[in-house]
PDB file of C-alpha atoms in Angstrom:
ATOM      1  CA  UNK A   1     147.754  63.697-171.403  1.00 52.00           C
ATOM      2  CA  UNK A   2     147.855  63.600-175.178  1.00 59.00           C
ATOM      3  CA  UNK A   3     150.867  63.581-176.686  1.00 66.00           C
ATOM      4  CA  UNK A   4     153.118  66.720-178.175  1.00 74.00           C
ATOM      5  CA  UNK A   5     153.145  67.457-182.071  1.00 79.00           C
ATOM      6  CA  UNK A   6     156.211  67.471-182.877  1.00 87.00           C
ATOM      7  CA  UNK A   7     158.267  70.706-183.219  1.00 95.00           C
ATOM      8  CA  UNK A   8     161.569  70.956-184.910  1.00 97.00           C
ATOM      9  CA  UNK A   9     162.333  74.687-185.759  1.00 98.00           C
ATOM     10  CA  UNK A  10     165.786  73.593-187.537  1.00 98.00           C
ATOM     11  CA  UNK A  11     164.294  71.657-189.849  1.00 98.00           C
ATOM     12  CA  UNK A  12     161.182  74.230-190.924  1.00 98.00           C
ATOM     13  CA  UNK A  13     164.647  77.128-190.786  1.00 98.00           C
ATOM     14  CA  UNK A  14     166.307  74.849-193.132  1.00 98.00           C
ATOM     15  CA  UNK A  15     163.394  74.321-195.400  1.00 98.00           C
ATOM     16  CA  UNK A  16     162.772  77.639-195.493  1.00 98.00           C
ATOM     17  CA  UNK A  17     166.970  78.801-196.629  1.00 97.00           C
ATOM     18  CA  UNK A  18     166.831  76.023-199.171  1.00 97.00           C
ATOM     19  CA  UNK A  19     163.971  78.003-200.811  1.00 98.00           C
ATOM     20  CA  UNK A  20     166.004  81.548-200.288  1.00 98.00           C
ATOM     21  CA  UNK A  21     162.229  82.789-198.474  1.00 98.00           C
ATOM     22  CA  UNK A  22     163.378  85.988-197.006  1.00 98.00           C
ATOM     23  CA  UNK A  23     161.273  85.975-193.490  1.00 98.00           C
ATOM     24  CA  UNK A  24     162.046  87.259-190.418  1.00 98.00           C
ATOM     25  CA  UNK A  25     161.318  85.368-187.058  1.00 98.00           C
ATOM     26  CA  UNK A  26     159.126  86.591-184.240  1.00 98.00           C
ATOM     27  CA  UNK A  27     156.542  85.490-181.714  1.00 97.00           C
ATOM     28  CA  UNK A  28     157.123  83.185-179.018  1.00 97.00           C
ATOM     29  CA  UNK A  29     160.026  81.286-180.810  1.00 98.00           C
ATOM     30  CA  UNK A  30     161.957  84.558-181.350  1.00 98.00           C
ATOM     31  CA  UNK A  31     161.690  85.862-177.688  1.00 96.00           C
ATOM     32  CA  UNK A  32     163.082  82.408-176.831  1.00 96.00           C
ATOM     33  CA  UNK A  33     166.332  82.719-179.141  1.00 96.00           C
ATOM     34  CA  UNK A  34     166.501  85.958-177.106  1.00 94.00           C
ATOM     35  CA  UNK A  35     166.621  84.487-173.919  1.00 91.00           C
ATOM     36  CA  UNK A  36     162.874  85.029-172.673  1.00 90.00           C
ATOM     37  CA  UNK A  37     162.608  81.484-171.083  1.00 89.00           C
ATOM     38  CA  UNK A  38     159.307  80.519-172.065  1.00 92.00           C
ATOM     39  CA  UNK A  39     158.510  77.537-173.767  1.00 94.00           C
ATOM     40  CA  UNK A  40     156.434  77.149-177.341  1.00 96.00           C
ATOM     41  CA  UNK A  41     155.489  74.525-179.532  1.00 94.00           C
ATOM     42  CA  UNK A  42     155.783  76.648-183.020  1.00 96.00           C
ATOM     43  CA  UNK A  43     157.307  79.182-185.056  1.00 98.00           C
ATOM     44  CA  UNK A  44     155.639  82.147-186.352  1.00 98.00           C
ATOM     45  CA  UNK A  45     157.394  83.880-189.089  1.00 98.00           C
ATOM     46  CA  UNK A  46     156.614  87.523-191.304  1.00 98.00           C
ATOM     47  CA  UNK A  47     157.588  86.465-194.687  1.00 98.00           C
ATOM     48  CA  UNK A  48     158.607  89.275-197.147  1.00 97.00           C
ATOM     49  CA  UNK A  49     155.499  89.766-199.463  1.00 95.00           C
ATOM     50  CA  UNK A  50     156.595  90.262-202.765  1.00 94.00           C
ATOM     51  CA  UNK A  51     155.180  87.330-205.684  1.00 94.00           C
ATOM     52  CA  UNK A  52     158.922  85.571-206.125  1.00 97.00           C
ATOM     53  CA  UNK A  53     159.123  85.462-202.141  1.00 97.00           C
ATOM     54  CA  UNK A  54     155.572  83.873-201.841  1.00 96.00           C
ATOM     55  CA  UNK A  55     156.391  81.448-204.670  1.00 96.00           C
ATOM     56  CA  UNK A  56     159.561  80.568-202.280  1.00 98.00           C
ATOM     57  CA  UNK A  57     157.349  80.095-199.646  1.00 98.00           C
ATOM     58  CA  UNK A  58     154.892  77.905-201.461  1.00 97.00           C
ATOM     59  CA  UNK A  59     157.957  75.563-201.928  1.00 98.00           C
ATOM     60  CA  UNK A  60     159.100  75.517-199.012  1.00 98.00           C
ATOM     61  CA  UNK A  61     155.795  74.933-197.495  1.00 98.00           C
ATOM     62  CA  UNK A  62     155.197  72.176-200.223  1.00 97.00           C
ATOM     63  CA  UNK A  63     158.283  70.360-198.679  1.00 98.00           C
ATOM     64  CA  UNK A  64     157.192  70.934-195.513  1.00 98.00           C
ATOM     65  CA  UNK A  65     154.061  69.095-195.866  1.00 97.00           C
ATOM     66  CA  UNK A  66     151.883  72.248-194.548  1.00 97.00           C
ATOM     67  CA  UNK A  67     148.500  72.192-194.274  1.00 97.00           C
ATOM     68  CA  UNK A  68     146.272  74.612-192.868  1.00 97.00           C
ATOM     69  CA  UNK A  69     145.367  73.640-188.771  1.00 95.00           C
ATOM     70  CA  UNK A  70     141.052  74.417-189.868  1.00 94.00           C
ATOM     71  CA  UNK A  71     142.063  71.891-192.946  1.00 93.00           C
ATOM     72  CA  UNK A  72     140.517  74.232-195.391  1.00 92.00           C
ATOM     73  CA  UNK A  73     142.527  74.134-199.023  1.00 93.00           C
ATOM     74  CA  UNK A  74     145.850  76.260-198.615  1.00 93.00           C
ATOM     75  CA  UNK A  75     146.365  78.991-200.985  1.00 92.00           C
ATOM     76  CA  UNK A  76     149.055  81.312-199.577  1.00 92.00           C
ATOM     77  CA  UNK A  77     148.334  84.550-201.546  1.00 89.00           C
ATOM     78  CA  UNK A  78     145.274  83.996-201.207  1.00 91.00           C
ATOM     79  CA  UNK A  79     144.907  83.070-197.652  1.00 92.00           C
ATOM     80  CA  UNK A  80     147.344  86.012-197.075  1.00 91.00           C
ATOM     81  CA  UNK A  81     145.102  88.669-198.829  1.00 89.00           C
ATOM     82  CA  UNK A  82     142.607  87.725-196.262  1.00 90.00           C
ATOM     83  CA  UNK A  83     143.816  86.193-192.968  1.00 89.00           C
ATOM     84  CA  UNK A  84     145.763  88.379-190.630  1.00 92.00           C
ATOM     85  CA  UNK A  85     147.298  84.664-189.721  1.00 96.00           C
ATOM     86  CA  UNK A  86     147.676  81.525-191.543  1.00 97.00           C
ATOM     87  CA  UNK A  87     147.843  78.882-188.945  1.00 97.00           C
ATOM     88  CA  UNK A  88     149.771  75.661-190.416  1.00 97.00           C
ATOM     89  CA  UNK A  89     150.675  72.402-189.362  1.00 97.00           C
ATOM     90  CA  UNK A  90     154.195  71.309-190.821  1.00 97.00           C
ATOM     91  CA  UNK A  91     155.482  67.359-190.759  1.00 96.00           C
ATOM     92  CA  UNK A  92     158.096  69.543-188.499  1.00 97.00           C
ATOM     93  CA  UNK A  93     155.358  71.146-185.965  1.00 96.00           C
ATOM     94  CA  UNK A  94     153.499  74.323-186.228  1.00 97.00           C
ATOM     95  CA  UNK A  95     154.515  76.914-188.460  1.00 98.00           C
ATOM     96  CA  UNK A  96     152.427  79.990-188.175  1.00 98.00           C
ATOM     97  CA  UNK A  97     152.577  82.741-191.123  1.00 98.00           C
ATOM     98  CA  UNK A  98     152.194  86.535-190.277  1.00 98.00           C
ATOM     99  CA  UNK A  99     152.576  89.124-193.316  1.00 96.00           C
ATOM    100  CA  UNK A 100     151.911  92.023-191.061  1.00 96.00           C
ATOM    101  CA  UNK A 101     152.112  91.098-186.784  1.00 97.00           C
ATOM    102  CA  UNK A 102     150.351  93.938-184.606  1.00 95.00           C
ATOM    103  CA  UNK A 103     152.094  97.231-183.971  1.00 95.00           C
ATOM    104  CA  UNK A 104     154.073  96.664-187.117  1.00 97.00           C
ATOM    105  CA  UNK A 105     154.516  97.626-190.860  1.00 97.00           C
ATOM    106  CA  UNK A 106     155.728  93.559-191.597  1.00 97.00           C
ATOM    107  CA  UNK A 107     158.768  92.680-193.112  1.00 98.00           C
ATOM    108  CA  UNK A 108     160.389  95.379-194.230  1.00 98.00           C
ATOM    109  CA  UNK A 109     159.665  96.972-191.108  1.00 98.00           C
ATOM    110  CA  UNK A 110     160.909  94.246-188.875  1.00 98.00           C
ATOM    111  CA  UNK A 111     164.045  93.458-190.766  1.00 98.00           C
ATOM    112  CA  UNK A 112     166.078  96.706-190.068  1.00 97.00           C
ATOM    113  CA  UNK A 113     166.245  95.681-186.524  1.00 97.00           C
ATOM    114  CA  UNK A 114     166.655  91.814-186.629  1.00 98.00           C
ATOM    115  CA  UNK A 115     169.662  90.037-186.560  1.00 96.00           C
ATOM    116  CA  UNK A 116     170.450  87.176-187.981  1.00 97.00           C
ATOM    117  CA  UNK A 117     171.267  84.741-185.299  1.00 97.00           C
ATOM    118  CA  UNK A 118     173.250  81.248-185.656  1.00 97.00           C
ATOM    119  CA  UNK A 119     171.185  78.447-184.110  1.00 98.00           C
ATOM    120  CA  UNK A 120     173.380  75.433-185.233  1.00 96.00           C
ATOM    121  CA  UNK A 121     173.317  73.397-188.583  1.00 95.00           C
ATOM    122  CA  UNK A 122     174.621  75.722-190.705  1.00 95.00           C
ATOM    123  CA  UNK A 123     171.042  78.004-189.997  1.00 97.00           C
ATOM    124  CA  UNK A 124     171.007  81.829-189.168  1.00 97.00           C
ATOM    125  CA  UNK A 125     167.790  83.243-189.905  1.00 98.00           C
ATOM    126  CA  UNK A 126     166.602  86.857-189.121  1.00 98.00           C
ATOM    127  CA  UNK A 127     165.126  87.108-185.506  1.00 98.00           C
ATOM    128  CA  UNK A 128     163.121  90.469-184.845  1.00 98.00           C
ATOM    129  CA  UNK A 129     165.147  92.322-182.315  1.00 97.00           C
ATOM    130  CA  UNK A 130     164.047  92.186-178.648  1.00 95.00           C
ATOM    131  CA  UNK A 131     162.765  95.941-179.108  1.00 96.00           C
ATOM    132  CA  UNK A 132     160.666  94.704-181.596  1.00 98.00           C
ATOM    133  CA  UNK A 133     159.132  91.602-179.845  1.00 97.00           C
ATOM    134  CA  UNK A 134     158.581  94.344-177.043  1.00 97.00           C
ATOM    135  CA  UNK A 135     156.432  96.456-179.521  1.00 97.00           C
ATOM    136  CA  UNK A 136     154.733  93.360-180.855  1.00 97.00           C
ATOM    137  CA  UNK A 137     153.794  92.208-177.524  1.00 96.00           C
ATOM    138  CA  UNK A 138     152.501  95.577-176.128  1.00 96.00           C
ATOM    139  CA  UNK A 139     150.388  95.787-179.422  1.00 96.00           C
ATOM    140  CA  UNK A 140     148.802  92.519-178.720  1.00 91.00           C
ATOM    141  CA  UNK A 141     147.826  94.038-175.106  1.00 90.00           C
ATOM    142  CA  UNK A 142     146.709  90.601-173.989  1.00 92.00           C
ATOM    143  CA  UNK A 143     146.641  90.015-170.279  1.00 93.00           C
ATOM    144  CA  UNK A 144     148.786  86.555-170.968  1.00 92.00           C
ATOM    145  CA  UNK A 145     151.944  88.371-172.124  1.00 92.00           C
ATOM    146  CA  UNK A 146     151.829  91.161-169.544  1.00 93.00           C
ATOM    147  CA  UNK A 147     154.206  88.777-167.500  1.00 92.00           C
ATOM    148  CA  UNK A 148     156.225  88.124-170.787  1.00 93.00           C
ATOM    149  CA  UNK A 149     156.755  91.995-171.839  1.00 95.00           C
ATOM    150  CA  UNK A 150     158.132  92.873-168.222  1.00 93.00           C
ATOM    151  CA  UNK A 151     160.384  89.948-168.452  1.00 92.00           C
ATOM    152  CA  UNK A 152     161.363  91.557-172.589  1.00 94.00           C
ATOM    153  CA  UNK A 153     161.796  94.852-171.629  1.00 94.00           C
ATOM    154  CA  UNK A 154     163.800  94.166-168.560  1.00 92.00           C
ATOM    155  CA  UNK A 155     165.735  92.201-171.066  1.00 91.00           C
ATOM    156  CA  UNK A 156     166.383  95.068-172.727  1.00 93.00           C
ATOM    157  CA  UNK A 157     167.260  97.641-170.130  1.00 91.00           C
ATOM    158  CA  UNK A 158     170.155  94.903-168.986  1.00 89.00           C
ATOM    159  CA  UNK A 159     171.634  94.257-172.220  1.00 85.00           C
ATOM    160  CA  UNK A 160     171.730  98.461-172.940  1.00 85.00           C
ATOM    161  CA  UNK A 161     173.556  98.440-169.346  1.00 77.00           C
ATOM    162  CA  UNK A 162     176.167  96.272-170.435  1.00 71.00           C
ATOM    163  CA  UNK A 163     176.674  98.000-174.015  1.00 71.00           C
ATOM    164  CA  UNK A 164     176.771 100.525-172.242  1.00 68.00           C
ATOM    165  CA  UNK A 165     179.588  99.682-169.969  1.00 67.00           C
ATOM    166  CA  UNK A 166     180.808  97.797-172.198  1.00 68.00           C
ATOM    167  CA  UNK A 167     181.383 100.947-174.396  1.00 66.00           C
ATOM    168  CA  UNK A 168     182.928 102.772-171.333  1.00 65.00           C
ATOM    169  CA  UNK A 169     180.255 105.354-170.887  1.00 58.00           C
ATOM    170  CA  UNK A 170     177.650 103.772-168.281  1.00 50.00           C
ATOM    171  CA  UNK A 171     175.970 106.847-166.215  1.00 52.00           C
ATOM    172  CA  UNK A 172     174.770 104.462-163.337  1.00 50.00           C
ATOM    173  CA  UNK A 173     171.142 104.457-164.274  1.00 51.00           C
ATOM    174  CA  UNK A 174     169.132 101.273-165.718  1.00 46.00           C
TER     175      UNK A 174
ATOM    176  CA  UNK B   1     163.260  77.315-168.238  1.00 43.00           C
ATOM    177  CA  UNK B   2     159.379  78.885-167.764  1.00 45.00           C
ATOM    178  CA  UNK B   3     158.889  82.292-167.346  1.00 47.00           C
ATOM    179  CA  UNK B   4     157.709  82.648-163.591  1.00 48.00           C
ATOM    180  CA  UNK B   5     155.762  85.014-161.827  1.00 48.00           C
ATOM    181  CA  UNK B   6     157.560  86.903-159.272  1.00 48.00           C
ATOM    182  CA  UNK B   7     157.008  88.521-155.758  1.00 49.00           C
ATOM    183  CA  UNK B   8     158.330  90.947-153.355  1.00 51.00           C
ATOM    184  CA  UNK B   9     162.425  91.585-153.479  1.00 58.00           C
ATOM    185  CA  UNK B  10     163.166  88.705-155.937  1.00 68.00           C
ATOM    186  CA  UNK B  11     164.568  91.750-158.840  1.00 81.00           C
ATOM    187  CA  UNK B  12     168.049  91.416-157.747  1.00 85.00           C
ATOM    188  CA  UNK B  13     167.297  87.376-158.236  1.00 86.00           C
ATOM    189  CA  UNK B  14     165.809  87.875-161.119  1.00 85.00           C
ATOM    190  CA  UNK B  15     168.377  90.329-162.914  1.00 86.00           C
ATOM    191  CA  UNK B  16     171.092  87.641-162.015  1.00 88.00           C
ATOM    192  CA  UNK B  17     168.924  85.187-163.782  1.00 85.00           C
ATOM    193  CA  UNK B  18     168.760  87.582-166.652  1.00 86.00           C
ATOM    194  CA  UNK B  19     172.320  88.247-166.371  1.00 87.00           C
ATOM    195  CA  UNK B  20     173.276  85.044-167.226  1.00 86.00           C
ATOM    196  CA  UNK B  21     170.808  84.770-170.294  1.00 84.00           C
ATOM    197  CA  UNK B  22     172.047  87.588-171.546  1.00 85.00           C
ATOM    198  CA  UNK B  23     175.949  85.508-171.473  1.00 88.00           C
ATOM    199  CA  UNK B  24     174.175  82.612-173.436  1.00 92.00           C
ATOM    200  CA  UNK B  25     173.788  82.060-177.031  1.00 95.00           C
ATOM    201  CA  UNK B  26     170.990  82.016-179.079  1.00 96.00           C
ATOM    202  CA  UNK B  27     171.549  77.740-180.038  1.00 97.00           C
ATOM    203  CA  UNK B  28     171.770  77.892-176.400  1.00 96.00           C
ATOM    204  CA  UNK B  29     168.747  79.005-175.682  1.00 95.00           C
ATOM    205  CA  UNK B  30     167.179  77.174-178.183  1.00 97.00           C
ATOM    206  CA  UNK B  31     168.090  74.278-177.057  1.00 96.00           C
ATOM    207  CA  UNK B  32     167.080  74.884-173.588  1.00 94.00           C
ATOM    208  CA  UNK B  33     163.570  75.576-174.484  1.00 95.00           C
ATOM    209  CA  UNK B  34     163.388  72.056-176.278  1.00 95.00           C
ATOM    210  CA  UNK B  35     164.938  70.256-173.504  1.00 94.00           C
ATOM    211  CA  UNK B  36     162.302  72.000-171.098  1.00 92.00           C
ATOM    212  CA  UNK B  37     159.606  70.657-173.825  1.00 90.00           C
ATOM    213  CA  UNK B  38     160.689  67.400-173.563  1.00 86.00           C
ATOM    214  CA  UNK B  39     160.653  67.172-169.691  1.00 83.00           C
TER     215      UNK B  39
END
């Protein structure tokens, strides 16, 4: 079996906050902080698109060692203008950048519901709310996640339950 | 922790399950994903 790449999402959160990149978590990394269970080998993040937030990024990346996984020349505006992706491979695992991730409007759009969510080391970044990953992952409509969005949305349906209760005014129904 | 398929009455099961995610915190599940990599 060949061996794992590496994958350590502290240290590509941390590079990331030293830069100030204003981002906000999703994918398969997100749903995990969550509490979805499954198990990934990356980090896909929506990066806020404005010029001093890609310049961030560039640095970040720089320190990162990124390169793109199809080893053509990286150029993040660029490759931004025209990939929906851009699939990278960072000293600290796979880093995958998405301006604008199905059934959403990007960054701006994803960061009214995220929360920023402490993972250890001193780093908190922005994780798209659950609602969101649900939306993301019905966009996709991929036979894979089916399994995954049931487990989200039931997810979701608990934790109103207990907000609900928890704010005294449960009405008994799911 | 994988997500599983499921069959027949296992809901209740599961719900506990999801119960006690919900209790956990995010570093928490973090980490249990990595540990689950590294197995």
């Amino acid at each position: 079996m060949p061996a794992r790449e590496p994958f350590d999402p502290i240290a590509v959160l941390q590079a990331l906050d030293e830069h100030g990149v204003r981002f906000v978590v999703v994918g398969a990394l997100g749903r995990v902080i969550h509490g979805s269970g499954e198990v990934t080998d990356g980090i896909d993040v929506v990066p806020a698109t404005g010029e001093e937030n890609l310049r961030r990024l560039g640095l970040a990346l720089d320190d990162l060692n990124a390169r793109r996984r199809d080893q053509a020349k990286l150029d993040l505006e660029q490759n931004l203008a025209r990939d929906p992706v851009l699939d990278l491979v960072t000293d600290a695992g796979a880093l995958k950048i998405v301006p604008e991730p199905a059934g959403t409007q990007g960054y701006h759009d994803l960061r009214r519901g995220a929360i920023r969510e402490p993972l250890g080391h001193g780093v908190r970044p922005s994780v798209a709310s659950l609602a969101d990953h649900a939306r993301m992952l019905a966009a996709f409509d991929r036979e894979q996640d089916i399994e995954t969005l049931r487990r989200v949305r039931r997810l979701i349906e608990l934790d109103r339950g207990a907000s609900a209760v928890a704010a005294g005014h449960w009405n008994g129904r799911p | 922790v994988r997500t599983r398929g499921r069959c027949g009455d296992s809901n209740a099961e599961e719900d506990v399950e999801l119960q006690g995610v919900l209790q956990r915190s995010p570093q928490e599940n973090l980490e249990a994903m990595l540990e689950a990599r590294d197995r």
